[in-house]
PDB file of C-alpha atoms in Angstrom:
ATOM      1  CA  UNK A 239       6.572 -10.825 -14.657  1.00 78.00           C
ATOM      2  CA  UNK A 240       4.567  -9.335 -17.438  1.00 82.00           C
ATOM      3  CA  UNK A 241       3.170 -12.296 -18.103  1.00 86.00           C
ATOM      4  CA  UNK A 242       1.492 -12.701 -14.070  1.00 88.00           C
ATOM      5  CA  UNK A 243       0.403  -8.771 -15.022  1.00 90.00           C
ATOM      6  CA  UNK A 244      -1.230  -9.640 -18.000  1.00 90.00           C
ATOM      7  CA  UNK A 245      -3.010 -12.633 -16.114  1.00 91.00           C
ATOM      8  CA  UNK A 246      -3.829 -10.402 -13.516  1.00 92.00           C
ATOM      9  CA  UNK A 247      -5.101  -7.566 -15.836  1.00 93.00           C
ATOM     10  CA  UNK A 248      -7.294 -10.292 -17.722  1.00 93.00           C
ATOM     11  CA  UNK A 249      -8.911 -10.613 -14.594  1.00 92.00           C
ATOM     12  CA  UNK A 250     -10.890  -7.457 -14.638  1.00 94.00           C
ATOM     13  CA  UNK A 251     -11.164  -7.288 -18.650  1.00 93.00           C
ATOM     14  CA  UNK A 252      -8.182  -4.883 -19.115  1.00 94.00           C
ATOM     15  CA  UNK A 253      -5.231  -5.099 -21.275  1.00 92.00           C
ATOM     16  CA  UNK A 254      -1.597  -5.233 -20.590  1.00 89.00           C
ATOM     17  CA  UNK A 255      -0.314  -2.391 -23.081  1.00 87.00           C
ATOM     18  CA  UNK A 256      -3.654   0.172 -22.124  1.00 91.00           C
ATOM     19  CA  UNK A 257      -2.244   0.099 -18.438  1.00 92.00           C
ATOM     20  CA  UNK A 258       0.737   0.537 -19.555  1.00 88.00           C
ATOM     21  CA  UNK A 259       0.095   3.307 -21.104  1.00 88.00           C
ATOM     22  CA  UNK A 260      -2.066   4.580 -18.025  1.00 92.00           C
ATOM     23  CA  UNK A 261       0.819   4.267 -15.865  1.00 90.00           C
ATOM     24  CA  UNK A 262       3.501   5.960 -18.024  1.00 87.00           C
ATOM     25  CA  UNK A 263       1.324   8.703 -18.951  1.00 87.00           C
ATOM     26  CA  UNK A 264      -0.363  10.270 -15.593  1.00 89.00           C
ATOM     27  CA  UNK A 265       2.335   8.577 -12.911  1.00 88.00           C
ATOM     28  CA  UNK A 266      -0.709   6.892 -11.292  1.00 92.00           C
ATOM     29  CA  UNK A 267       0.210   3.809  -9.289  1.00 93.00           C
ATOM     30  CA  UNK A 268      -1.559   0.184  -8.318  1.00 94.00           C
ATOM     31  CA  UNK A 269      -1.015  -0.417  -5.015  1.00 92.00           C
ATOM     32  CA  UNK A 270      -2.165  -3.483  -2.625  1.00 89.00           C
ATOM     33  CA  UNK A 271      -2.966  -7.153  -3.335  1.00 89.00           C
ATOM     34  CA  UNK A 272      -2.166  -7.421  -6.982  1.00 92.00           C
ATOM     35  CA  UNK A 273       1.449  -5.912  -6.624  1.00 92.00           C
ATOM     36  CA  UNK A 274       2.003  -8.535  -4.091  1.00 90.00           C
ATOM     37  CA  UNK A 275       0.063 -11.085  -6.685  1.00 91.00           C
ATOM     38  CA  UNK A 276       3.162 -10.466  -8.717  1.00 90.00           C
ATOM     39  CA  UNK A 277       6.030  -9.570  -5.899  1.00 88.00           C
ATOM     40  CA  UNK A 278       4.627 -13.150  -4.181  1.00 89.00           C
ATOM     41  CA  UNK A 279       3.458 -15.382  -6.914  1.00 90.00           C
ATOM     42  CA  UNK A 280       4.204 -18.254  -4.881  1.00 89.00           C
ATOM     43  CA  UNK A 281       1.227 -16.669  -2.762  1.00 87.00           C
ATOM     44  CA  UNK A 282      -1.320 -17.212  -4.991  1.00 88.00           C
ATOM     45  CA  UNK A 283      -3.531 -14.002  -4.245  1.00 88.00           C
ATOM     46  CA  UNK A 284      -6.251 -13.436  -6.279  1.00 87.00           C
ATOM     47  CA  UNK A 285      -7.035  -9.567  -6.062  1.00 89.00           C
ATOM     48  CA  UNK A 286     -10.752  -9.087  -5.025  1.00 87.00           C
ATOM     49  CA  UNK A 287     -10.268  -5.649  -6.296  1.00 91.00           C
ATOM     50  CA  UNK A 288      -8.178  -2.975  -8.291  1.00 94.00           C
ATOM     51  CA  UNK A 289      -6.445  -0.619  -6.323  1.00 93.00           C
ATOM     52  CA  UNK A 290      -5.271   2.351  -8.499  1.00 95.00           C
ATOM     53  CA  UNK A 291      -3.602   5.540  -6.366  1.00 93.00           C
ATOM     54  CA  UNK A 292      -3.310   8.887  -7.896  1.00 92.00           C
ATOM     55  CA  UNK A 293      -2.346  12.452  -6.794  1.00 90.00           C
ATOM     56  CA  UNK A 294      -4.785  15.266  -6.025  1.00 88.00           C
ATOM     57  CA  UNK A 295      -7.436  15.866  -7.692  1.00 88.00           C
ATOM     58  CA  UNK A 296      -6.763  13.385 -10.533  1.00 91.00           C
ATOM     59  CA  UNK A 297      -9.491  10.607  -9.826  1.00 90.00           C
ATOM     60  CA  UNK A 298     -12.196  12.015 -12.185  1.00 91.00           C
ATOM     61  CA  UNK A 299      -9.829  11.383 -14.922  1.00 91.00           C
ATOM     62  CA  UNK A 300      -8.631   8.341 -14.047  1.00 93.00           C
ATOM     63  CA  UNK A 301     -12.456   6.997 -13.576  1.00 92.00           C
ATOM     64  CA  UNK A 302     -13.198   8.517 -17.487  1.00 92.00           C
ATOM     65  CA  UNK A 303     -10.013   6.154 -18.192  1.00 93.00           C
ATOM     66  CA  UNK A 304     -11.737   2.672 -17.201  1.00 94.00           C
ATOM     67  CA  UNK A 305     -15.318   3.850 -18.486  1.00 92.00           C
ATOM     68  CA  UNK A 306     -13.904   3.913 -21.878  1.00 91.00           C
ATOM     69  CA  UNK A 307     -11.058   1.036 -21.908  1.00 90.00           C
ATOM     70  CA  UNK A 308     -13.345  -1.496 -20.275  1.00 90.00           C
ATOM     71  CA  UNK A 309     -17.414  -0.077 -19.936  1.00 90.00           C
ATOM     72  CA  UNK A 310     -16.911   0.380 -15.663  1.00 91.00           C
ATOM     73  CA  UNK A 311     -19.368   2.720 -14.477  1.00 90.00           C
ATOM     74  CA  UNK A 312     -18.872   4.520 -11.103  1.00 86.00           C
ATOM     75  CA  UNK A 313     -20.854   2.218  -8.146  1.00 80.00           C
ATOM     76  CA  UNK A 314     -21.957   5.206  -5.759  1.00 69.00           C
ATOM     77  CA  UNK A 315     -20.605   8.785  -5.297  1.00 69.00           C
ATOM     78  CA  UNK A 316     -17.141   9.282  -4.594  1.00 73.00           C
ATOM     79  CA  UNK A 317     -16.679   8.746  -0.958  1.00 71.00           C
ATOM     80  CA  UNK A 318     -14.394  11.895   0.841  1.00 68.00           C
ATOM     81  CA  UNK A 319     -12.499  10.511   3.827  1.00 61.00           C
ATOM     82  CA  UNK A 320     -11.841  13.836   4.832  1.00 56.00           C
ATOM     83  CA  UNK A 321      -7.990  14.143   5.080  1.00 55.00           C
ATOM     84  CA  UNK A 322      -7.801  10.569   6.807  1.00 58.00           C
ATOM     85  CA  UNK A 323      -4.653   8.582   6.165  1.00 60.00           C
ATOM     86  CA  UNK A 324      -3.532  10.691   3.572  1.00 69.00           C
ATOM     87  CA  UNK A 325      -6.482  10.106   1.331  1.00 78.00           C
ATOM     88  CA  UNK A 326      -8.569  12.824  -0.470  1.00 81.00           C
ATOM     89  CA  UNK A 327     -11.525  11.344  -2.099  1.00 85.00           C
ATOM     90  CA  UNK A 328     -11.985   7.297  -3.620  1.00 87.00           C
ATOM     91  CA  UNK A 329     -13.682   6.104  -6.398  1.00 91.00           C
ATOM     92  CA  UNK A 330     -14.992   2.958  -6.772  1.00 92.00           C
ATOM     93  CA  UNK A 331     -16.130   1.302 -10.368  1.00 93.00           C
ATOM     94  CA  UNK A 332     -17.520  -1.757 -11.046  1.00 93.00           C
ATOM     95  CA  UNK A 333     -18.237  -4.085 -14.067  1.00 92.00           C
ATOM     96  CA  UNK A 334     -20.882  -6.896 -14.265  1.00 85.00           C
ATOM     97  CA  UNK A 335     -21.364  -5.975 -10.262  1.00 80.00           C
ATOM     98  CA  UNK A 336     -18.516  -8.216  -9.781  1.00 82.00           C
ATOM     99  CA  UNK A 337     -15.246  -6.653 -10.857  1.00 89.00           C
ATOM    100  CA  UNK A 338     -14.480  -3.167  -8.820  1.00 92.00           C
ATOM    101  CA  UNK A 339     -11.622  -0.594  -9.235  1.00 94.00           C
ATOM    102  CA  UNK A 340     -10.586   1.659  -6.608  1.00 92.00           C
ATOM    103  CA  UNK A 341      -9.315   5.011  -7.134  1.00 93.00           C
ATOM    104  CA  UNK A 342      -7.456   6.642  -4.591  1.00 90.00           C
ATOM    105  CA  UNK A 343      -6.764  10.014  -4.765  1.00 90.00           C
ATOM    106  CA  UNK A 344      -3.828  11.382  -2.750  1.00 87.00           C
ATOM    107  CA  UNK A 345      -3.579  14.665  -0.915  1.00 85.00           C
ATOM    108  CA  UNK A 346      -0.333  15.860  -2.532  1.00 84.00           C
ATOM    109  CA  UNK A 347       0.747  15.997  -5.964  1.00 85.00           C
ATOM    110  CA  UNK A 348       2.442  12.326  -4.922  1.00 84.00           C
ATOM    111  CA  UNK A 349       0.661   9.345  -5.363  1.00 87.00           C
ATOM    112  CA  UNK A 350       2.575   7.292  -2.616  1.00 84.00           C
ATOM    113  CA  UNK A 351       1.560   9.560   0.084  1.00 80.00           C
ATOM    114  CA  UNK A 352      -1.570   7.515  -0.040  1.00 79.00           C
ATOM    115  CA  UNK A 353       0.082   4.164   0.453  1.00 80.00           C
ATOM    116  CA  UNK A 354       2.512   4.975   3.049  1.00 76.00           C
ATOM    117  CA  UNK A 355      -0.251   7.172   5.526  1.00 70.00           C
ATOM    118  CA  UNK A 356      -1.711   3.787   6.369  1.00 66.00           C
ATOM    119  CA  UNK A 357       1.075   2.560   8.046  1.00 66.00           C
ATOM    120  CA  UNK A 358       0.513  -1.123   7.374  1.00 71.00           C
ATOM    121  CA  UNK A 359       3.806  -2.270   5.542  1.00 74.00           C
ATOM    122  CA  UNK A 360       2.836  -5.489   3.629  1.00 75.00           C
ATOM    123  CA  UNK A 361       0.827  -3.064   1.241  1.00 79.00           C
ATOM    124  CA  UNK A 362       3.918  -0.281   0.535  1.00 84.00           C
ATOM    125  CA  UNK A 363       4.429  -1.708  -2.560  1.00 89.00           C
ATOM    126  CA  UNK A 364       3.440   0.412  -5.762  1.00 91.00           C
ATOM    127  CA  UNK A 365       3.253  -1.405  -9.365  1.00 91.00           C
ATOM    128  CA  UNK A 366       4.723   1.744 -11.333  1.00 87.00           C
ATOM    129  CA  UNK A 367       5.083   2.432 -15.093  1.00 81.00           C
ATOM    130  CA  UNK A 368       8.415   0.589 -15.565  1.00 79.00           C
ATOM    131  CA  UNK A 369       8.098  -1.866 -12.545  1.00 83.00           C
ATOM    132  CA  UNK A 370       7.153  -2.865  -9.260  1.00 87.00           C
ATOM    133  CA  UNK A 371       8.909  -0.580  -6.018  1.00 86.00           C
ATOM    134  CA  UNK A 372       8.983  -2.221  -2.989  1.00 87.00           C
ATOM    135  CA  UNK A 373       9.447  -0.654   0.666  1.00 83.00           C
ATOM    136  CA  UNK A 374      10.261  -3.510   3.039  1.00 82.00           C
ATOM    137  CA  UNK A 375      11.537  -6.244   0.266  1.00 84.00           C
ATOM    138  CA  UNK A 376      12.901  -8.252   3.092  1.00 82.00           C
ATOM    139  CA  UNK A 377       9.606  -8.336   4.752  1.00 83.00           C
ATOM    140  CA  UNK A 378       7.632  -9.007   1.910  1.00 86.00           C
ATOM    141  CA  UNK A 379      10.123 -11.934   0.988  1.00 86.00           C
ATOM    142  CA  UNK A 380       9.707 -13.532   4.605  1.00 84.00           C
ATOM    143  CA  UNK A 381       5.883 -13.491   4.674  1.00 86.00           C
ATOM    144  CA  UNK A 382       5.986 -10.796   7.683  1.00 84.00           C
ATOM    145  CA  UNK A 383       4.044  -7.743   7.643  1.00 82.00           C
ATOM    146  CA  UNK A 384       4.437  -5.112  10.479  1.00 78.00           C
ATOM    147  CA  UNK A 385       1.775  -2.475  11.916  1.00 75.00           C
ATOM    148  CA  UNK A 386       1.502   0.748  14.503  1.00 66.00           C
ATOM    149  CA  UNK A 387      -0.909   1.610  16.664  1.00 58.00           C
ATOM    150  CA  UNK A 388      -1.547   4.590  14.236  1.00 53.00           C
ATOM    151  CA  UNK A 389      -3.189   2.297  11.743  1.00 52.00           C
ATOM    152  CA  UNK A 390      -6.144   3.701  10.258  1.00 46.00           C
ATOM    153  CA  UNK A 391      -6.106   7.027  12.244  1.00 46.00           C
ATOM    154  CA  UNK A 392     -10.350   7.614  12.383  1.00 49.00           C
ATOM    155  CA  UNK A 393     -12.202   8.512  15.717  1.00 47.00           C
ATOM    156  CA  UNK A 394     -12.097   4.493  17.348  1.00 46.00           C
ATOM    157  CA  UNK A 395     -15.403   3.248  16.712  1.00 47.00           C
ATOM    158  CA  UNK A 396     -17.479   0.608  15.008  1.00 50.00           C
ATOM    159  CA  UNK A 397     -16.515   1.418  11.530  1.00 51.00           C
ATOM    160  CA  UNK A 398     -13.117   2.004  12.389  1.00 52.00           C
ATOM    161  CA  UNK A 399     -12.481  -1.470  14.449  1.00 57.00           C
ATOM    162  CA  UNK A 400     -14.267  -3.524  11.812  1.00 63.00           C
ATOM    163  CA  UNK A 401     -12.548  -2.009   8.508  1.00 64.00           C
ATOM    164  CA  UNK A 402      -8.961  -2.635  10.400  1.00 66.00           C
ATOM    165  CA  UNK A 403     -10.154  -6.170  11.738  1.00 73.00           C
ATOM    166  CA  UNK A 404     -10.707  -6.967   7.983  1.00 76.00           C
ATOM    167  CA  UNK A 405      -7.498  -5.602   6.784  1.00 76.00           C
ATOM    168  CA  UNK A 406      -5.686  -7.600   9.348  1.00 79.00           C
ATOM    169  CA  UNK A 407      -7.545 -10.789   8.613  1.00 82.00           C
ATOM    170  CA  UNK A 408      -7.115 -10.911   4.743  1.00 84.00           C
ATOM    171  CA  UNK A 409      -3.361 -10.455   5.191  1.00 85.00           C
ATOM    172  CA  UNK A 410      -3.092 -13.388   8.190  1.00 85.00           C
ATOM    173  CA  UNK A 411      -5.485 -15.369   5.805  1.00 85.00           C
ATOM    174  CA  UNK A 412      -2.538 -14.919   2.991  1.00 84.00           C
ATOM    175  CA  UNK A 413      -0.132 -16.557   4.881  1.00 84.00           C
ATOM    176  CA  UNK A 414       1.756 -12.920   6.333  1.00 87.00           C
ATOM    177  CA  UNK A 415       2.812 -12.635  10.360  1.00 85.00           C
ATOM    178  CA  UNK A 416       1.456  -9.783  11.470  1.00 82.00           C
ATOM    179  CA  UNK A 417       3.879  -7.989  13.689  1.00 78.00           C
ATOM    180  CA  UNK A 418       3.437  -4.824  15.889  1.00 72.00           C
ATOM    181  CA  UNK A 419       5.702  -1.796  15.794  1.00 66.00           C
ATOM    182  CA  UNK A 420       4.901   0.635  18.049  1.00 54.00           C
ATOM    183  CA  UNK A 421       5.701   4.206  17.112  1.00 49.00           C
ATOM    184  CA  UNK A 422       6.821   6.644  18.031  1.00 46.00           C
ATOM    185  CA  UNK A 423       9.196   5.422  20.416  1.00 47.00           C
ATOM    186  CA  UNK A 424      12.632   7.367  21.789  1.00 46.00           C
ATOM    187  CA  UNK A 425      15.038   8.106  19.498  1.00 46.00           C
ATOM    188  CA  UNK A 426      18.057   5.779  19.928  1.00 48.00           C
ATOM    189  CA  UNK A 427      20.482   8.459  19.700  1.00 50.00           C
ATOM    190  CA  UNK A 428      18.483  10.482  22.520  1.00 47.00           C
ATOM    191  CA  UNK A 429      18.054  13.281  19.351  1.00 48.00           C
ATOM    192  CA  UNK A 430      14.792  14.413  18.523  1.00 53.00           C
ATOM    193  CA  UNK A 431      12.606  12.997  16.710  1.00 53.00           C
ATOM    194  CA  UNK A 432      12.036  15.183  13.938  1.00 57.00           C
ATOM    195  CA  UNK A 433      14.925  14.461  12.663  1.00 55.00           C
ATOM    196  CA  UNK A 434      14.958  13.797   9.510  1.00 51.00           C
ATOM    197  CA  UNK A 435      17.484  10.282   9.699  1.00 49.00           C
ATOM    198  CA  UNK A 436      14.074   8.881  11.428  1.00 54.00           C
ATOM    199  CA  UNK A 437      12.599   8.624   8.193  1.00 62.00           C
ATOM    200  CA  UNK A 438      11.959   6.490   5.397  1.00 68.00           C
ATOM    201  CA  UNK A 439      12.469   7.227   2.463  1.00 71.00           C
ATOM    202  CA  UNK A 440      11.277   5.900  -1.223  1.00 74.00           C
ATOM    203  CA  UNK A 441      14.222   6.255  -2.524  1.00 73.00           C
ATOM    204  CA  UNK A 442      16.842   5.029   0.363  1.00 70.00           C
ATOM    205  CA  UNK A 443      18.857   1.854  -0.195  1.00 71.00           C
ATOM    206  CA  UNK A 444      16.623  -0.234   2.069  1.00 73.00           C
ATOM    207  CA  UNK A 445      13.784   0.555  -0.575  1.00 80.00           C
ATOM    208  CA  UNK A 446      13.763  -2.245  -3.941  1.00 82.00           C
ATOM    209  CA  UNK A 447      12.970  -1.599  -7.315  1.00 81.00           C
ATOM    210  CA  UNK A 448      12.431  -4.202  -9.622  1.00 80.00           C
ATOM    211  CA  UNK A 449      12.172  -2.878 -13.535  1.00 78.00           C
ATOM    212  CA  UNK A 450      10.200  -4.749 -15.988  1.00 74.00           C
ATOM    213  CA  UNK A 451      12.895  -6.000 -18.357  1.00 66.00           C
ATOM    214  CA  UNK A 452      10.986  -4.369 -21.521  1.00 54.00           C
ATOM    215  CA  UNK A 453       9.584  -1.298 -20.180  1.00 50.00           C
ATOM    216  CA  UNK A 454      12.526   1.463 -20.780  1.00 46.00           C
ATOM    217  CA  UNK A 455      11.238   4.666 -21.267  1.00 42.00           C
ATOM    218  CA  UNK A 456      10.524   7.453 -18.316  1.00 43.00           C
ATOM    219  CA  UNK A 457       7.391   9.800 -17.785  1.00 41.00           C
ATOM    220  CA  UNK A 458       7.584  13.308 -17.066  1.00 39.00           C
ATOM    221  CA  UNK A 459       4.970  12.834 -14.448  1.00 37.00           C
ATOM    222  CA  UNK A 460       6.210  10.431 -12.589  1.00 41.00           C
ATOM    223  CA  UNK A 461       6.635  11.075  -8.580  1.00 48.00           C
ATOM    224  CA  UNK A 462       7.661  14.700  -8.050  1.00 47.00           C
ATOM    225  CA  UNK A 463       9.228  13.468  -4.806  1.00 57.00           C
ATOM    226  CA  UNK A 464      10.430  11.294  -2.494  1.00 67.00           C
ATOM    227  CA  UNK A 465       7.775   9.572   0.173  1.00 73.00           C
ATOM    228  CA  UNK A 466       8.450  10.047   3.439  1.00 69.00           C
ATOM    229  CA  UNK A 467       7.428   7.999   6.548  1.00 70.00           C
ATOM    230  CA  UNK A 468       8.624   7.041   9.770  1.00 61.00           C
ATOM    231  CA  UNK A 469       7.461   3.521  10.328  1.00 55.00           C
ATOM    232  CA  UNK A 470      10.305   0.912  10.440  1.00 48.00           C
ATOM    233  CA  UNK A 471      12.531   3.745  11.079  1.00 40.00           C
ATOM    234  CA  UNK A 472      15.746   3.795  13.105  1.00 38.00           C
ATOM    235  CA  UNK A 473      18.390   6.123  14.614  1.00 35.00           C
ATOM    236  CA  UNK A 474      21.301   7.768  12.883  1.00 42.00           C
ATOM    237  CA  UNK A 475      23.719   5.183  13.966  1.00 40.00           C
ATOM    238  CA  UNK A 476      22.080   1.704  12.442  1.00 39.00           C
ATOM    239  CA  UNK A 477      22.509   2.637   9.486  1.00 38.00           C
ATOM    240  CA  UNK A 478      20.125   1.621   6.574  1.00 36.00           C
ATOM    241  CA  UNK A 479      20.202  -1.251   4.790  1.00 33.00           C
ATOM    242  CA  UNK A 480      17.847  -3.982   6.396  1.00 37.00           C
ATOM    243  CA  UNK A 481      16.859  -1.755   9.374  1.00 42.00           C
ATOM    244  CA  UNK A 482      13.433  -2.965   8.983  1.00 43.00           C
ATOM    245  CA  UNK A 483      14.641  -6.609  10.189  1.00 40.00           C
ATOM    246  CA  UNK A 484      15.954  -4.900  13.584  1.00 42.00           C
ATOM    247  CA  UNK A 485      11.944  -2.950  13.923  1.00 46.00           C
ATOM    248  CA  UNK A 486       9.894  -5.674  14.009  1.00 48.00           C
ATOM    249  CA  UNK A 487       9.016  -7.068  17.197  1.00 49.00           C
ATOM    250  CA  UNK A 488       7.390 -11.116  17.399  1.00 54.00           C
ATOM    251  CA  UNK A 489       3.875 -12.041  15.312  1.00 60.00           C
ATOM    252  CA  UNK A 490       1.077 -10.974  17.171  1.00 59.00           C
ATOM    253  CA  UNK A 491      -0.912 -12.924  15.197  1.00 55.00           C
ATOM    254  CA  UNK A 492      -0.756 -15.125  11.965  1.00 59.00           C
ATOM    255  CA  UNK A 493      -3.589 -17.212  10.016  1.00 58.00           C
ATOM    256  CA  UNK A 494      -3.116 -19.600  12.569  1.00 57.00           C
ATOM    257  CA  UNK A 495      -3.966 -17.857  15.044  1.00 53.00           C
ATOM    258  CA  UNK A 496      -7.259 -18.215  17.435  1.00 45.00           C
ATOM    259  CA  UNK A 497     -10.135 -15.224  16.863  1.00 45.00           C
ATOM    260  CA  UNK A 498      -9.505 -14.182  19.923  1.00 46.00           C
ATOM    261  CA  UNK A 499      -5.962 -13.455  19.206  1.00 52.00           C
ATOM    262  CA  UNK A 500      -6.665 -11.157  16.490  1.00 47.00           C
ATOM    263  CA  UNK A 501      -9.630  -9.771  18.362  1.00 46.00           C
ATOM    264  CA  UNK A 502      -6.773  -8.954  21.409  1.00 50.00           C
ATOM    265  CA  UNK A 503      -4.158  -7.755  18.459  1.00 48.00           C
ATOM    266  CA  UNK A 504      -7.276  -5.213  17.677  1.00 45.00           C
ATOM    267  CA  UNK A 505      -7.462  -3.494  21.464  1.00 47.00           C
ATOM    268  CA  UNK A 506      -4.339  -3.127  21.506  1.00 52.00           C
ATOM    269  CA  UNK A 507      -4.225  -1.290  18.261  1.00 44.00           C
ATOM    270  CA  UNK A 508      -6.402   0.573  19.512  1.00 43.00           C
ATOM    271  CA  UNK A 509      -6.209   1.024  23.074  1.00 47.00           C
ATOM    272  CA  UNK A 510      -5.733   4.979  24.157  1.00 41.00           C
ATOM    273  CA  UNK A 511      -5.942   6.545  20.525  1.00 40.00           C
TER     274      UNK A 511
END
């Protein structure tokens, strides 16, 4: 494993140990296609990008980070999503014009918040500073990836339609069955729905953690909290381990899929937001 995240890191001129040291020392968190590069090696992804989460108001300092460990200046001015899927402001730097880093900033003092708000589970996965957390391990093991129609909550429109189009695509393109969950739905227990054995939780049993072998020391600012979310989610009677297997309903769509498929799979998504 820390050989595939020194590979990876090589990839976008940074070393192993200063990430490391990144990760243990702000609680920060990559997220998205290179913590699957390493969950899914037999996958073969090559990360277009590095996606590095943080909590509130800690981008700037992240940013200062890769200007000095690697010369990345900052592309354009940080974009402010205004609140949207749990994101506060990103910041994107680049090297050469061809490598790019993403920082995410979080609206809470949590980094996850970020990754879970989007409600697409083939990307809950967080590469931490001891190891690599994993939401839906059995998911992620199968190749099967499951979505709401609350993906990507923006006002439906162009730029909405085409940024989730491309997020779909990239993941059926990487071999993952896309599968639709549509939530919320009735509780199973008739209770309501706020409560709170609906949820997720980052640190349930159904959640995996797999700890780099070397890497043995905590941080006092790691995650303040649990992450909570409701997607996947079942009623107080199931239970929790696996519960994700009993959510999913059939592929919608997969890389072998027509265009029109995925171009149906879309409208639906986001039919009567």
């Amino acid at each position: 494993m820390e050989r595939l995240a020194t590979e990876l890191l090589a990839h976008f001129k940074l070393k192993f140990q200063d990430i490391r040291l990144l990760l243990t020392a702000t609680g920060c968190a990559i997220v998205g296609s290179s913590v699957l590069a390493l969950a899914r090696p037999d996958l073969r992804i090559v990360p277009s990008d590095l996606d590095v989460v943080t909590a509130c108001r800690k981008g700037p300092a992240i940013a200062d980070f890769f200007t000095l460990a690697a010369c990345y200046v900052a592309s354009s001015h940080p974009m402010d999503y205004g609140e949207v899927a749990g994101i506060g402001s990103v910041y994107t730097l680049t090297l050469g014009g061809v490598r790019k880093i993403n920082i995410i900033e979080s609206l809470t003092d949590n980094p996850l918040d970020a990754v879970v708000q989007f409600n697409f589970s083939c990307v809950f996965a967080a590469w931490q500073a001891d190891g690599i957390w994993l939401a839906y391990p059995e998911l992620t093991s199968q190749g099967l990836a499951i979505t709401t129609r609350a993906i990507y909550p923006m006002p439906v429109g162009f730029y909405a339609r085409f940024h989730t189009w491309c997020v779909l695509h990239k993941y059926a393109r990487r071999g993952f069955k896309i599968c639709l969950n549509d939530y919320p739905r009735p509780h199973k227990c008739g209770v309501d729905l706020n409560c709170p054995a609906t949820l997720r939780s980052s640190d349930d049993e159904a959640c995996c953690f797999y700890a780099f072998p070397r890497w043995r020391y905590t941080s006092d600012s790691g995650l303040p909290r649990p992450t909570c979310w409701t997607l996947g989610g079942t009623g107080c009677s199931s239970g929790i381990l696996h519960r994700e297997d009993r959510e999913i309903t059939t592929p919608v769509f997969s890389a072998e899929g027509e265009s029109s498929q995925l171009v149906t799979t879309m409208t639906q998504i986001l039919h009567d937001r």
